[in-house]
Amino acid sequence: MTVKERNERNGGHLSTRGIAGTLRASVAGLALLTLAGCQSAIEQSYEPSVSPSATPQIVDEVQKNDPRAAMGAREHPRIVASYGGEYKDEKTERLVARITGALTAVSENPNQSYRITLLNSPAINAFALPGGYLYVTRGLLALADDASEVAAVLSHEMAHVTANHGIQRQQREEAEVIASRVVSEVLSSDLAGKQALARGKLRLAAFSRNQELQADVIGVRMLGEAGYDPYAAARFLDAMAAYSRFSSVDPENDQSMDFLSSHPNAPQRVELARRHARAFGPDGTTGDRGRDYFLDGIDGLLYGDSPQEGYVRGQTFLHGKLGIRFDVPAGFQIDNKAEAVLATGPGEIAIRFDGVADTQRRSLTDYIASGWVTGLQPDTIHAITINGLEAATARASADRWDFDVTVLRIDTQIYRFLTAVPKGMPSLEPTADVLRNSFRRMSPQEAAALKPLRIRVITVAPGDTLTTLSARMMGTDRKLDLFRLINALQITSTVKPGDRIKIISE
């Protein structure tokens, strides 16, 4: 959640009607993008092997007369804005450029130029736009175990480009319509607009079932012909599914575990990828995984939230620049977005936290009653004090949902909690109490001590075990589970001295 978004908010109408469903759909929809959405970006750069050319060929020059590139260029700024901007790290950019270069040489169209953008988002995602615009999030690089898995994702997206799938999709739905949805997600402060934005991203990413299968087949072929392990595609599909289960509050009922109707299901795609990989030889006997240079390229990679959006540490949200923090109850999953902090918990409970500029300095009870909450029960509005801060609370009700509304003032900002539970559910007050009672200012020392989490590559020493290594993980209360995920370790896996592994720490 960014400071800019908070300060630009104008306290506009915030309907409680169906808001819990909206929050859950937003979280689930964005998680679905992570696993099923076909999406990919990094300003292309290469390790020089010869002296620079006096007349370099840049992407803009090569693509200037390509109408497909013009379509991608039109969407590019909006994509970058909606995914937190570009992530700049020279060695990581070189890593992805190296992989893309190897794949381009064996692609369906070796003359196709690509503009690669690394997105500053913790989401696990990659996608392509017409004209060779490729995007990959830093979250995807953090989950991948080696270069061949990144190559599997990029080859799939490059296959969409060379097969002109984007053009075919564009003919089904005009680019301007898609763009307007993306813009509405970025600029709108309305919850329905945010949900429309997520749907817009899904449409932007969605290819037909046959196109996805075709891209899978082409991608595996490119992997093998480029010298990478062709089984990497199946491995990474499994890894994404495992991470989605890990991230889900309720794996059995989480809608985000389902692929879009236009996508094949995960088991089908994994089996297809394995079947085509067998053409290059048995698993484990062919192709390079490129793990060492991959680990070198991502060492120090930012993990999770960007500093300007605050941090999630287990059940706690902290924002050093704003100097605030609060907790969510045990069992809740926090989803920190640019426009708001969302959290979901057992029993269909949903929480939204955001802030608005407080220019009129009216009383907080008057602010709650000013019309931005639909279904408000006026007789429930009360002024209170929370950890020394001026605050007010109220109840609202709409359709089958009950809501708690809590607002607090710090200087020129009003911070807002909206908690939604199914009507009559007794957990509304206990949930809201945890939020209210834990919200407080951070001390300057606390704020200064906050540091972003990063991927750190370390070497296993004698005496190290999965338990001792995972204990060094930060930012999660499920250290061993996440450690296994980011290192592609199974329940029976072990480590030995000299192995290089990833941990998450400051």
Short mmCIF file of C-alpha atoms in Angstrom, two decimals:
data_model
loop_
_atom_site.label_atom_id
_atom_site.label_comp_id
_atom_site.label_asym_id
_atom_site.label_seq_id
_atom_site.Cartn_x
_atom_site.Cartn_y
_atom_site.Cartn_z
CA MET A 1 0.00 0.00 0.00
CA THR A 2 1.70 3.16 -1.16
CA VAL A 3 1.81 6.55 0.50
CA LYS A 4 0.86 8.16 -2.81
CA GLU A 5 -2.30 6.09 -3.14
CA ARG A 6 -3.34 6.95 0.39
CA ASN A 7 -2.80 10.67 -0.01
CA GLU A 8 -4.62 10.80 -3.33
CA ARG A 9 -7.68 9.05 -2.00
CA ASN A 10 -10.58 11.48 -1.60
CA GLY A 11 -12.78 9.54 0.77
CA GLY A 12 -15.22 8.71 -2.00
CA HIS A 13 -18.16 6.36 -1.75
CA LEU A 14 -17.21 2.92 -0.40
CA SER A 15 -20.14 0.55 -0.63
CA THR A 16 -20.40 -2.31 1.84
CA ARG A 17 -22.75 -4.15 -0.48
CA GLY A 18 -21.04 -7.40 -1.32
CA ILE A 19 -17.72 -6.01 -0.16
CA ALA A 20 -16.57 -9.23 1.48
CA GLY A 21 -17.10 -11.08 -1.76
CA THR A 22 -15.23 -8.35 -3.59
CA LEU A 23 -12.27 -8.62 -1.22
CA ARG A 24 -12.14 -12.37 -1.46
CA ALA A 25 -12.50 -12.23 -5.24
CA SER A 26 -9.71 -9.69 -5.48
CA VAL A 27 -7.35 -11.85 -3.45
CA ALA A 28 -8.38 -15.05 -5.21
CA GLY A 29 -8.31 -13.42 -8.64
CA LEU A 30 -4.81 -12.10 -8.16
CA ALA A 31 -3.64 -15.46 -6.83
CA LEU A 32 -5.22 -17.11 -9.89
CA LEU A 33 -3.19 -14.80 -12.12
CA THR A 34 -0.13 -16.03 -10.29
CA LEU A 35 -0.73 -19.66 -11.15
CA ALA A 36 -2.83 -19.77 -14.28
CA GLY A 37 -2.47 -16.42 -15.96
CA CYS A 38 -0.08 -16.32 -18.84
CA GLN A 39 1.77 -13.17 -18.40
CA SER A 40 5.88 -11.76 -18.86
CA ALA A 41 9.16 -8.05 -18.84
CA ILE A 42 13.20 -6.50 -18.44
CA GLU A 43 14.92 -3.95 -20.57
CA GLN A 44 17.02 -6.23 -22.73
CA SER A 45 20.75 -6.23 -22.12
CA TYR A 46 23.50 -8.67 -23.05
CA GLU A 47 26.92 -9.49 -21.69
CA PRO A 48 29.31 -7.99 -24.24
CA SER A 49 31.69 -10.40 -25.95
CA VAL A 50 32.96 -7.92 -28.54
CA SER A 51 33.47 -4.17 -28.62
CA PRO A 52 30.31 -2.04 -28.93
CA SER A 53 28.95 -1.38 -32.39
CA ALA A 54 29.15 2.15 -33.80
CA THR A 55 25.61 1.68 -35.13
CA PRO A 56 23.80 -0.36 -32.48
CA GLN A 57 20.45 -1.95 -33.28
CA ILE A 58 17.99 -1.09 -30.53
CA VAL A 59 14.55 -2.61 -30.05
CA ASP A 60 12.69 0.60 -30.90
CA GLU A 61 14.53 0.89 -34.22
CA VAL A 62 14.05 -2.75 -35.17
CA GLN A 63 10.35 -2.67 -34.33
CA LYS A 64 9.44 0.81 -35.58
CA ASN A 65 7.48 -0.46 -38.62
CA ASP A 66 5.96 -3.49 -36.91
CA PRO A 67 2.21 -2.99 -36.23
CA ARG A 68 2.30 -5.80 -33.66
CA ALA A 69 4.96 -3.94 -31.71
CA ALA A 70 2.78 -0.84 -31.78
CA MET A 71 0.02 -2.81 -30.06
CA GLY A 72 2.41 -3.97 -27.37
CA ALA A 73 3.85 -0.49 -26.96
CA ARG A 74 0.38 0.94 -26.36
CA GLU A 75 -0.25 -1.43 -23.47
CA HIS A 76 3.27 -1.44 -22.01
CA PRO A 77 3.05 1.65 -19.72
CA ARG A 78 -0.22 0.46 -18.23
CA ILE A 79 1.14 -3.02 -17.55
CA VAL A 80 4.24 -1.63 -15.86
CA ALA A 81 2.12 0.75 -13.73
CA SER A 82 -0.25 -1.98 -12.61
CA TYR A 83 2.62 -4.26 -11.55
CA GLY A 84 4.52 -1.83 -9.34
CA GLY A 85 6.90 -0.47 -11.98
CA GLU A 86 10.12 -1.97 -13.31
CA TYR A 87 12.55 -3.81 -11.06
CA LYS A 88 16.07 -2.63 -11.76
CA ASP A 89 18.98 -4.95 -10.96
CA GLU A 90 21.78 -5.25 -13.49
CA LYS A 91 22.83 -8.80 -12.75
CA THR A 92 19.25 -10.08 -12.70
CA GLU A 93 18.50 -8.33 -15.98
CA ARG A 94 21.60 -9.93 -17.52
CA LEU A 95 20.43 -13.33 -16.27
CA VAL A 96 17.03 -13.06 -17.93
CA ALA A 97 18.53 -11.57 -21.10
CA ARG A 98 20.97 -14.49 -21.29
CA ILE A 99 18.14 -17.00 -21.06
CA THR A 100 16.03 -15.14 -23.61
CA GLY A 101 18.93 -14.92 -26.04
CA ALA A 102 19.51 -18.67 -25.93
CA LEU A 103 15.81 -19.32 -26.54
CA THR A 104 15.54 -16.78 -29.37
CA ALA A 105 18.19 -18.65 -31.36
CA VAL A 106 16.02 -21.79 -31.50
CA SER A 107 12.60 -20.09 -31.63
CA GLU A 108 10.05 -20.35 -34.43
CA ASN A 109 11.19 -16.89 -35.55
CA PRO A 110 14.85 -16.21 -34.67
CA ASN A 111 14.54 -12.73 -36.18
CA GLN A 112 11.88 -11.69 -33.67
CA SER A 113 13.21 -9.02 -31.29
CA TYR A 114 12.09 -8.97 -27.66
CA ARG A 115 11.73 -6.23 -25.12
CA ILE A 116 12.00 -7.88 -21.70
CA THR A 117 10.74 -6.13 -18.58
CA LEU A 118 11.33 -7.32 -15.03
CA LEU A 119 8.31 -6.27 -12.97
CA ASN A 120 8.61 -5.11 -9.36
CA SER A 121 5.90 -7.42 -8.10
CA PRO A 122 5.96 -10.34 -5.64
CA ALA A 123 3.26 -12.09 -7.68
CA ILE A 124 4.40 -15.22 -9.50
CA ASN A 125 3.62 -14.27 -13.05
CA ALA A 126 4.86 -13.95 -16.62
CA PHE A 127 3.11 -12.88 -19.80
CA ALA A 128 3.55 -11.62 -23.33
CA LEU A 129 2.11 -8.87 -25.52
CA PRO A 130 2.14 -8.69 -29.34
CA GLY A 131 5.37 -7.49 -30.90
CA GLY A 132 7.75 -9.25 -28.52
CA TYR A 133 6.95 -7.54 -25.22
CA LEU A 134 7.83 -10.09 -22.51
CA TYR A 135 7.24 -9.61 -18.80
CA VAL A 136 8.38 -11.59 -15.77
CA THR A 137 7.88 -10.69 -12.12
CA ARG A 138 10.62 -10.84 -9.51
CA GLY A 139 8.25 -13.10 -7.54
CA LEU A 140 8.51 -15.72 -10.27
CA LEU A 141 12.31 -15.55 -10.23
CA ALA A 142 12.28 -16.01 -6.45
CA LEU A 143 10.25 -19.22 -6.73
CA ALA A 144 12.18 -20.72 -9.65
CA ASP A 145 14.93 -23.17 -8.71
CA ASP A 146 17.19 -22.78 -11.74
CA ALA A 147 17.64 -21.12 -15.13
CA SER A 148 15.86 -23.93 -16.97
CA GLU A 149 12.63 -23.22 -15.04
CA VAL A 150 12.79 -19.53 -15.97
CA ALA A 151 13.53 -20.62 -19.54
CA ALA A 152 10.44 -22.84 -19.46
CA VAL A 153 8.25 -19.85 -18.61
CA LEU A 154 9.89 -17.52 -21.15
CA SER A 155 9.82 -20.10 -23.96
CA HIS A 156 6.10 -20.57 -23.38
CA GLU A 157 5.51 -16.81 -23.60
CA MET A 158 7.78 -16.46 -26.64
CA ALA A 159 5.73 -19.20 -28.30
CA HIS A 160 2.63 -17.04 -27.88
CA VAL A 161 4.47 -14.21 -29.63
CA THR A 162 5.85 -16.24 -32.54
CA ALA A 163 2.50 -17.99 -33.07
CA ASN A 164 0.75 -14.59 -33.15
CA HIS A 165 -1.65 -15.68 -30.41
CA GLY A 166 -1.80 -12.11 -29.15
CA ILE A 167 -3.01 -10.90 -32.53
CA GLN A 168 -5.68 -13.58 -32.63
CA ARG A 169 -6.79 -12.67 -29.12
CA GLN A 170 -6.81 -8.99 -29.99
CA GLN A 171 -9.24 -9.72 -32.78
CA ARG A 172 -11.64 -11.16 -30.23
CA GLU A 173 -11.42 -8.20 -27.89
CA GLU A 174 -10.22 -4.73 -28.86
CA ALA A 175 -7.02 -3.58 -27.21
CA GLU A 176 -8.58 -0.28 -26.17
CA VAL A 177 -11.25 -2.11 -24.19
CA ILE A 178 -8.64 -4.17 -22.36
CA ALA A 179 -6.52 -1.09 -21.76
CA SER A 180 -9.43 0.79 -20.23
CA ARG A 181 -9.95 -2.05 -17.78
CA VAL A 182 -6.31 -1.99 -16.78
CA VAL A 183 -6.42 1.79 -16.37
CA SER A 184 -9.56 1.55 -14.25
CA GLU A 185 -7.79 -0.86 -11.92
CA VAL A 186 -4.81 1.43 -11.54
CA LEU A 187 -6.69 4.70 -11.14
CA SER A 188 -10.03 3.81 -9.59
CA SER A 189 -10.49 3.92 -5.84
CA ASP A 190 -13.75 2.02 -6.15
CA LEU A 191 -13.67 -1.61 -5.00
CA ALA A 192 -15.75 -2.77 -7.94
CA GLY A 193 -13.25 -1.01 -10.16
CA LYS A 194 -10.43 -2.94 -8.52
CA GLN A 195 -12.25 -6.18 -9.15
CA ALA A 196 -12.82 -5.13 -12.75
CA LEU A 197 -9.12 -4.42 -12.98
CA ALA A 198 -8.29 -7.96 -11.88
CA ARG A 199 -10.75 -9.30 -14.43
CA GLY A 200 -9.19 -7.05 -17.05
CA LYS A 201 -5.76 -8.46 -16.30
CA LEU A 202 -7.14 -11.96 -16.63
CA ARG A 203 -8.62 -11.13 -20.02
CA LEU A 204 -5.38 -9.52 -21.05
CA ALA A 205 -3.55 -12.69 -20.11
CA ALA A 206 -6.07 -15.20 -21.35
CA PHE A 207 -5.36 -17.28 -24.40
CA SER A 208 -7.56 -20.06 -25.66
CA ARG A 209 -7.16 -23.61 -24.43
CA ASN A 210 -5.65 -24.71 -27.72
CA GLN A 211 -3.27 -21.74 -27.77
CA GLU A 212 -2.03 -22.60 -24.28
CA LEU A 213 -1.42 -26.21 -25.23
CA GLN A 214 0.30 -25.15 -28.43
CA ALA A 215 2.56 -22.77 -26.50
CA ASP A 216 3.37 -25.55 -24.02
CA VAL A 217 4.47 -27.87 -26.83
CA ILE A 218 6.53 -25.20 -28.61
CA GLY A 219 8.05 -24.09 -25.31
CA VAL A 220 9.25 -27.57 -24.35
CA ARG A 221 10.78 -28.01 -27.81
CA MET A 222 12.62 -24.68 -27.46
CA LEU A 223 13.86 -25.69 -24.02
CA GLY A 224 15.40 -28.91 -25.28
CA GLU A 225 16.87 -27.40 -28.45
CA ALA A 226 18.41 -24.51 -26.48
CA GLY A 227 20.20 -27.05 -24.29
CA TYR A 228 18.07 -26.58 -21.18
CA ASP A 229 16.48 -29.39 -19.18
CA PRO A 230 13.21 -30.00 -21.07
CA TYR A 231 11.55 -31.35 -17.91
CA ALA A 232 11.79 -27.88 -16.30
CA ALA A 233 8.34 -26.90 -17.61
CA ALA A 234 6.64 -29.74 -15.73
CA ARG A 235 8.69 -29.05 -12.60
CA PHE A 236 7.77 -25.40 -12.49
CA LEU A 237 4.08 -26.04 -13.10
CA ASP A 238 4.21 -28.33 -10.06
CA ALA A 239 6.09 -25.66 -8.09
CA MET A 240 3.49 -23.00 -8.88
CA ALA A 241 0.68 -25.33 -7.82
CA ALA A 242 2.49 -26.10 -4.55
CA TYR A 243 3.07 -22.41 -3.87
CA SER A 244 -0.59 -21.63 -4.52
CA ARG A 245 -1.59 -24.28 -1.96
CA PHE A 246 0.94 -22.84 0.51
CA SER A 247 -0.43 -19.29 0.06
CA SER A 248 -4.10 -20.22 0.32
CA VAL A 249 -6.02 -19.63 3.52
CA ASP A 250 -8.38 -22.52 2.77
CA PRO A 251 -6.85 -24.76 0.06
CA GLU A 252 -9.93 -26.95 -0.20
CA ASN A 253 -12.26 -24.09 -1.09
CA ASP A 254 -9.91 -21.48 -2.55
CA GLN A 255 -11.16 -20.49 -6.00
CA SER A 256 -7.64 -19.42 -6.91
CA MET A 257 -6.68 -23.08 -7.20
CA ASP A 258 -8.82 -23.37 -10.33
CA PHE A 259 -7.45 -22.43 -13.75
CA LEU A 260 -9.41 -20.13 -15.98
CA SER A 261 -11.95 -21.98 -18.05
CA SER A 262 -9.81 -21.17 -21.09
CA HIS A 263 -6.79 -22.94 -19.59
CA PRO A 264 -6.10 -26.66 -19.37
CA ASN A 265 -6.00 -27.91 -15.82
CA ALA A 266 -2.64 -28.25 -14.10
CA PRO A 267 -2.32 -32.06 -14.18
CA GLN A 268 -3.07 -32.08 -17.92
CA ARG A 269 -0.44 -29.43 -18.63
CA VAL A 270 2.16 -31.17 -16.46
CA GLU A 271 1.62 -34.51 -18.19
CA LEU A 272 1.71 -32.87 -21.62
CA ALA A 273 4.99 -31.13 -20.74
CA ARG A 274 6.54 -34.39 -19.50
CA ARG A 275 5.38 -36.30 -22.56
CA HIS A 276 7.02 -33.86 -24.98
CA ALA A 277 10.16 -33.64 -22.83
CA ARG A 278 10.67 -37.39 -23.21
CA ALA A 279 11.53 -36.80 -26.86
CA PHE A 280 14.89 -35.47 -25.61
CA GLY A 281 15.60 -38.41 -23.30
CA PRO A 282 14.71 -39.71 -19.82
CA ASP A 283 14.26 -37.25 -16.97
CA GLY A 284 17.55 -36.31 -15.35
CA THR A 285 19.73 -37.37 -18.29
CA THR A 286 19.48 -34.45 -20.69
CA GLY A 287 19.85 -30.69 -20.72
CA ASP A 288 21.39 -28.12 -18.42
CA ARG A 289 19.56 -26.66 -15.45
CA GLY A 290 21.88 -23.67 -15.13
CA ARG A 291 21.49 -23.49 -11.38
CA ASP A 292 24.77 -21.85 -10.42
CA TYR A 293 24.55 -18.87 -12.74
CA PHE A 294 20.86 -18.57 -11.93
CA LEU A 295 21.61 -18.36 -8.20
CA ASP A 296 24.34 -15.81 -8.89
CA GLY A 297 21.81 -13.73 -10.83
CA ILE A 298 19.13 -13.63 -8.13
CA ASP A 299 21.30 -13.33 -5.02
CA GLY A 300 20.00 -10.23 -3.22
CA LEU A 301 16.73 -10.14 -5.19
CA LEU A 302 13.99 -8.18 -3.39
CA TYR A 303 11.43 -10.61 -1.95
CA GLY A 304 7.83 -9.85 -1.04
CA ASP A 305 6.65 -6.30 -0.53
CA SER A 306 8.45 -3.22 -1.79
CA PRO A 307 9.51 -0.75 0.94
CA GLN A 308 7.18 1.95 -0.38
CA GLU A 309 4.17 -0.33 0.11
CA GLY A 310 4.97 -1.45 3.64
CA TYR A 311 5.83 -4.93 4.84
CA VAL A 312 3.96 -8.06 5.81
CA ARG A 313 5.66 -10.06 8.54
CA GLY A 314 3.52 -13.08 9.34
CA GLN A 315 0.30 -11.71 10.86
CA THR A 316 1.59 -8.13 11.07
CA PHE A 317 1.53 -5.22 8.60
CA LEU A 318 4.17 -2.54 9.14
CA HIS A 319 4.81 0.67 7.21
CA GLY A 320 8.02 2.44 8.19
CA LYS A 321 7.42 5.62 6.19
CA LEU A 322 3.91 6.08 7.58
CA GLY A 323 5.05 4.86 10.99
CA ILE A 324 2.11 2.51 11.61
CA ARG A 325 1.54 -1.18 12.29
CA PHE A 326 -1.28 -3.59 13.08
CA ASP A 327 -1.97 -7.33 13.38
CA VAL A 328 -4.54 -9.63 11.84
CA PRO A 329 -5.83 -12.70 13.73
CA ALA A 330 -4.06 -16.05 13.53
CA GLY A 331 -4.99 -18.00 10.42
CA PHE A 332 -5.47 -14.89 8.25
CA GLN A 333 -3.56 -14.25 5.03
CA ILE A 334 -2.50 -10.63 4.34
CA ASP A 335 -2.42 -9.44 0.73
CA ASN A 336 -0.63 -6.08 0.48
CA LYS A 337 -1.72 -4.21 -2.64
CA ALA A 338 -0.91 -0.70 -3.84
CA GLU A 339 -4.48 0.46 -3.31
CA ALA A 340 -5.15 -1.24 0.03
CA VAL A 341 -4.15 -3.99 2.43
CA LEU A 342 -6.53 -6.93 2.12
CA ALA A 343 -6.74 -9.94 4.41
CA THR A 344 -8.85 -13.07 4.31
CA GLY A 345 -9.49 -15.62 7.01
CA PRO A 346 -11.43 -18.77 7.80
CA GLY A 347 -15.19 -18.70 7.51
CA GLU A 348 -15.30 -16.17 4.63
CA ILE A 349 -14.05 -13.29 6.78
CA ALA A 350 -12.53 -10.39 4.82
CA ILE A 351 -10.65 -7.25 5.91
CA ARG A 352 -9.74 -4.09 4.03
CA PHE A 353 -7.37 -1.39 5.33
CA ASP A 354 -6.61 1.87 3.57
CA GLY A 355 -6.17 5.58 4.21
CA VAL A 356 -7.48 8.92 2.98
CA ALA A 357 -6.17 12.46 3.27
CA ASP A 358 -7.91 14.31 6.11
CA THR A 359 -8.27 17.87 4.85
CA GLN A 360 -11.48 18.98 6.59
CA ARG A 361 -10.53 17.90 10.12
CA ARG A 362 -14.13 17.02 10.91
CA SER A 363 -14.90 14.72 13.83
CA LEU A 364 -14.44 11.03 13.06
CA THR A 365 -18.03 10.25 14.00
CA ASP A 366 -19.17 12.80 11.41
CA TYR A 367 -16.73 11.32 8.91
CA ILE A 368 -18.18 7.81 9.31
CA ALA A 369 -21.68 9.23 8.83
CA SER A 370 -20.72 11.32 5.76
CA GLY A 371 -22.07 8.84 3.21
CA TRP A 372 -19.08 6.78 2.11
CA VAL A 373 -20.43 3.62 3.80
CA THR A 374 -23.63 2.07 2.46
CA GLY A 375 -25.82 0.17 4.92
CA LEU A 376 -24.49 2.13 7.89
CA GLN A 377 -26.41 1.80 11.17
CA PRO A 378 -26.24 5.38 12.55
CA ASP A 379 -27.08 4.42 16.13
CA THR A 380 -23.92 2.26 16.30
CA ILE A 381 -21.46 5.13 15.68
CA HIS A 382 -19.22 5.72 18.70
CA ALA A 383 -16.13 7.82 19.35
CA ILE A 384 -13.32 5.86 21.03
CA THR A 385 -9.60 6.09 21.73
CA ILE A 386 -7.18 3.43 20.45
CA ASN A 387 -3.66 3.39 21.85
CA GLY A 388 -3.84 7.12 22.42
CA LEU A 389 -5.26 7.85 18.96
CA GLU A 390 -8.61 9.48 18.16
CA ALA A 391 -10.90 6.86 16.59
CA ALA A 392 -14.52 5.93 15.91
CA THR A 393 -16.41 2.73 15.14
CA ALA A 394 -19.75 1.72 13.64
CA ARG A 395 -21.63 -1.25 12.25
CA ALA A 396 -23.16 -1.71 8.82
CA SER A 397 -25.16 -4.43 7.13
CA ALA A 398 -25.86 -5.35 3.52
CA ASP A 399 -27.23 -8.45 1.80
CA ARG A 400 -25.87 -11.42 3.74
CA TRP A 401 -22.93 -9.56 5.35
CA ASP A 402 -22.29 -7.75 8.61
CA PHE A 403 -19.54 -5.14 8.81
CA ASP A 404 -17.44 -3.37 11.37
CA VAL A 405 -16.13 0.05 10.34
CA THR A 406 -13.24 1.54 12.34
CA VAL A 407 -11.46 4.80 11.52
CA LEU A 408 -8.45 6.43 13.21
CA ARG A 409 -6.70 9.76 12.76
CA ILE A 410 -2.96 10.42 12.72
CA ASP A 411 -2.00 13.97 11.79
CA THR A 412 -3.53 14.63 8.35
CA GLN A 413 -4.45 11.02 7.58
CA ILE A 414 -7.55 8.96 8.36
CA TYR A 415 -6.94 5.22 8.38
CA ARG A 416 -9.89 2.90 7.75
CA PHE A 417 -10.57 -0.74 8.66
CA LEU A 418 -13.55 -2.51 7.12
CA THR A 419 -14.22 -6.04 8.42
CA ALA A 420 -16.86 -8.25 6.78
CA VAL A 421 -18.32 -11.56 8.01
CA PRO A 422 -21.35 -13.61 6.94
CA LYS A 423 -24.48 -12.22 8.59
CA GLY A 424 -24.89 -13.33 12.20
CA MET A 425 -21.39 -14.76 12.49
CA PRO A 426 -20.03 -14.15 16.05
CA SER A 427 -16.45 -13.57 14.84
CA LEU A 428 -17.04 -9.97 13.70
CA GLU A 429 -16.28 -8.31 17.04
CA PRO A 430 -13.26 -10.49 17.96
CA THR A 431 -11.73 -9.95 14.52
CA ALA A 432 -12.27 -6.20 14.59
CA ASP A 433 -10.91 -6.06 18.15
CA VAL A 434 -7.59 -7.59 17.05
CA LEU A 435 -7.24 -4.98 14.31
CA ARG A 436 -8.24 -2.04 16.50
CA ASN A 437 -6.25 -2.95 19.58
CA SER A 438 -3.07 -3.72 17.65
CA PHE A 439 -3.04 -0.55 15.54
CA ARG A 440 -0.42 1.90 16.81
CA ARG A 441 2.31 4.29 15.83
CA MET A 442 5.78 2.84 15.40
CA SER A 443 8.69 4.38 17.22
CA PRO A 444 11.40 6.01 15.08
CA GLN A 445 13.71 3.19 16.14
CA GLU A 446 11.20 0.53 15.01
CA ALA A 447 10.69 2.25 11.66
CA ALA A 448 14.43 2.64 11.06
CA ALA A 449 15.01 -1.04 11.86
CA LEU A 450 12.59 -2.20 9.13
CA LYS A 451 14.44 -3.63 6.15
CA PRO A 452 13.11 -5.34 3.02
CA LEU A 453 13.41 -9.09 2.67
CA ARG A 454 15.70 -10.46 -0.01
CA ILE A 455 16.71 -13.78 -1.52
CA ARG A 456 20.08 -14.71 -0.07
CA VAL A 457 22.10 -17.55 -1.58
CA ILE A 458 24.19 -19.41 1.00
CA THR A 459 26.39 -22.52 1.00
CA VAL A 460 25.46 -25.44 3.23
CA ALA A 461 28.10 -25.94 5.93
CA PRO A 462 28.95 -29.14 7.85
CA GLY A 463 26.29 -29.79 10.47
CA ASP A 464 23.59 -27.82 8.64
CA THR A 465 20.18 -29.48 8.28
CA LEU A 466 16.89 -28.44 6.75
CA THR A 467 15.76 -27.46 10.24
CA THR A 468 18.76 -25.27 11.05
CA LEU A 469 18.81 -23.67 7.60
CA SER A 470 15.08 -22.94 7.52
CA ALA A 471 15.32 -21.38 10.99
CA ARG A 472 17.26 -18.56 9.35
CA MET A 473 14.24 -17.67 7.18
CA MET A 474 12.43 -14.40 7.89
CA GLY A 475 9.00 -13.03 7.04
CA THR A 476 7.00 -16.22 7.58
CA ASP A 477 5.84 -18.34 10.47
CA ARG A 478 5.97 -21.44 8.23
CA LYS A 479 9.71 -21.35 7.73
CA LEU A 480 10.40 -24.97 6.84
CA ASP A 481 7.49 -25.17 4.37
CA LEU A 482 8.53 -22.02 2.50
CA PHE A 483 12.21 -23.02 2.61
CA ARG A 484 11.34 -26.31 0.90
CA LEU A 485 9.21 -24.51 -1.70
CA ILE A 486 11.79 -21.97 -2.84
CA ASN A 487 14.48 -24.67 -3.00
CA ALA A 488 12.34 -27.36 -4.69
CA LEU A 489 12.94 -29.75 -1.79
CA GLN A 490 10.63 -32.67 -1.10
CA ILE A 491 9.70 -34.10 2.32
CA THR A 492 12.44 -36.72 1.93
CA SER A 493 15.08 -34.32 0.56
CA THR A 494 18.32 -33.65 2.41
CA VAL A 495 21.22 -31.24 1.94
CA LYS A 496 24.97 -31.78 2.12
CA PRO A 497 27.93 -29.48 2.71
CA GLY A 498 28.76 -27.45 -0.38
CA ASP A 499 25.17 -27.30 -1.68
CA ARG A 500 23.94 -23.80 -2.54
CA ILE A 501 20.48 -22.95 -1.31
CA LYS A 502 18.18 -19.93 -1.01
CA ILE A 503 16.89 -18.38 2.17
CA ILE A 504 14.77 -15.28 2.75
CA SER A 505 16.29 -12.72 5.09
CA GLU A 506 17.04 -9.02 5.40
#
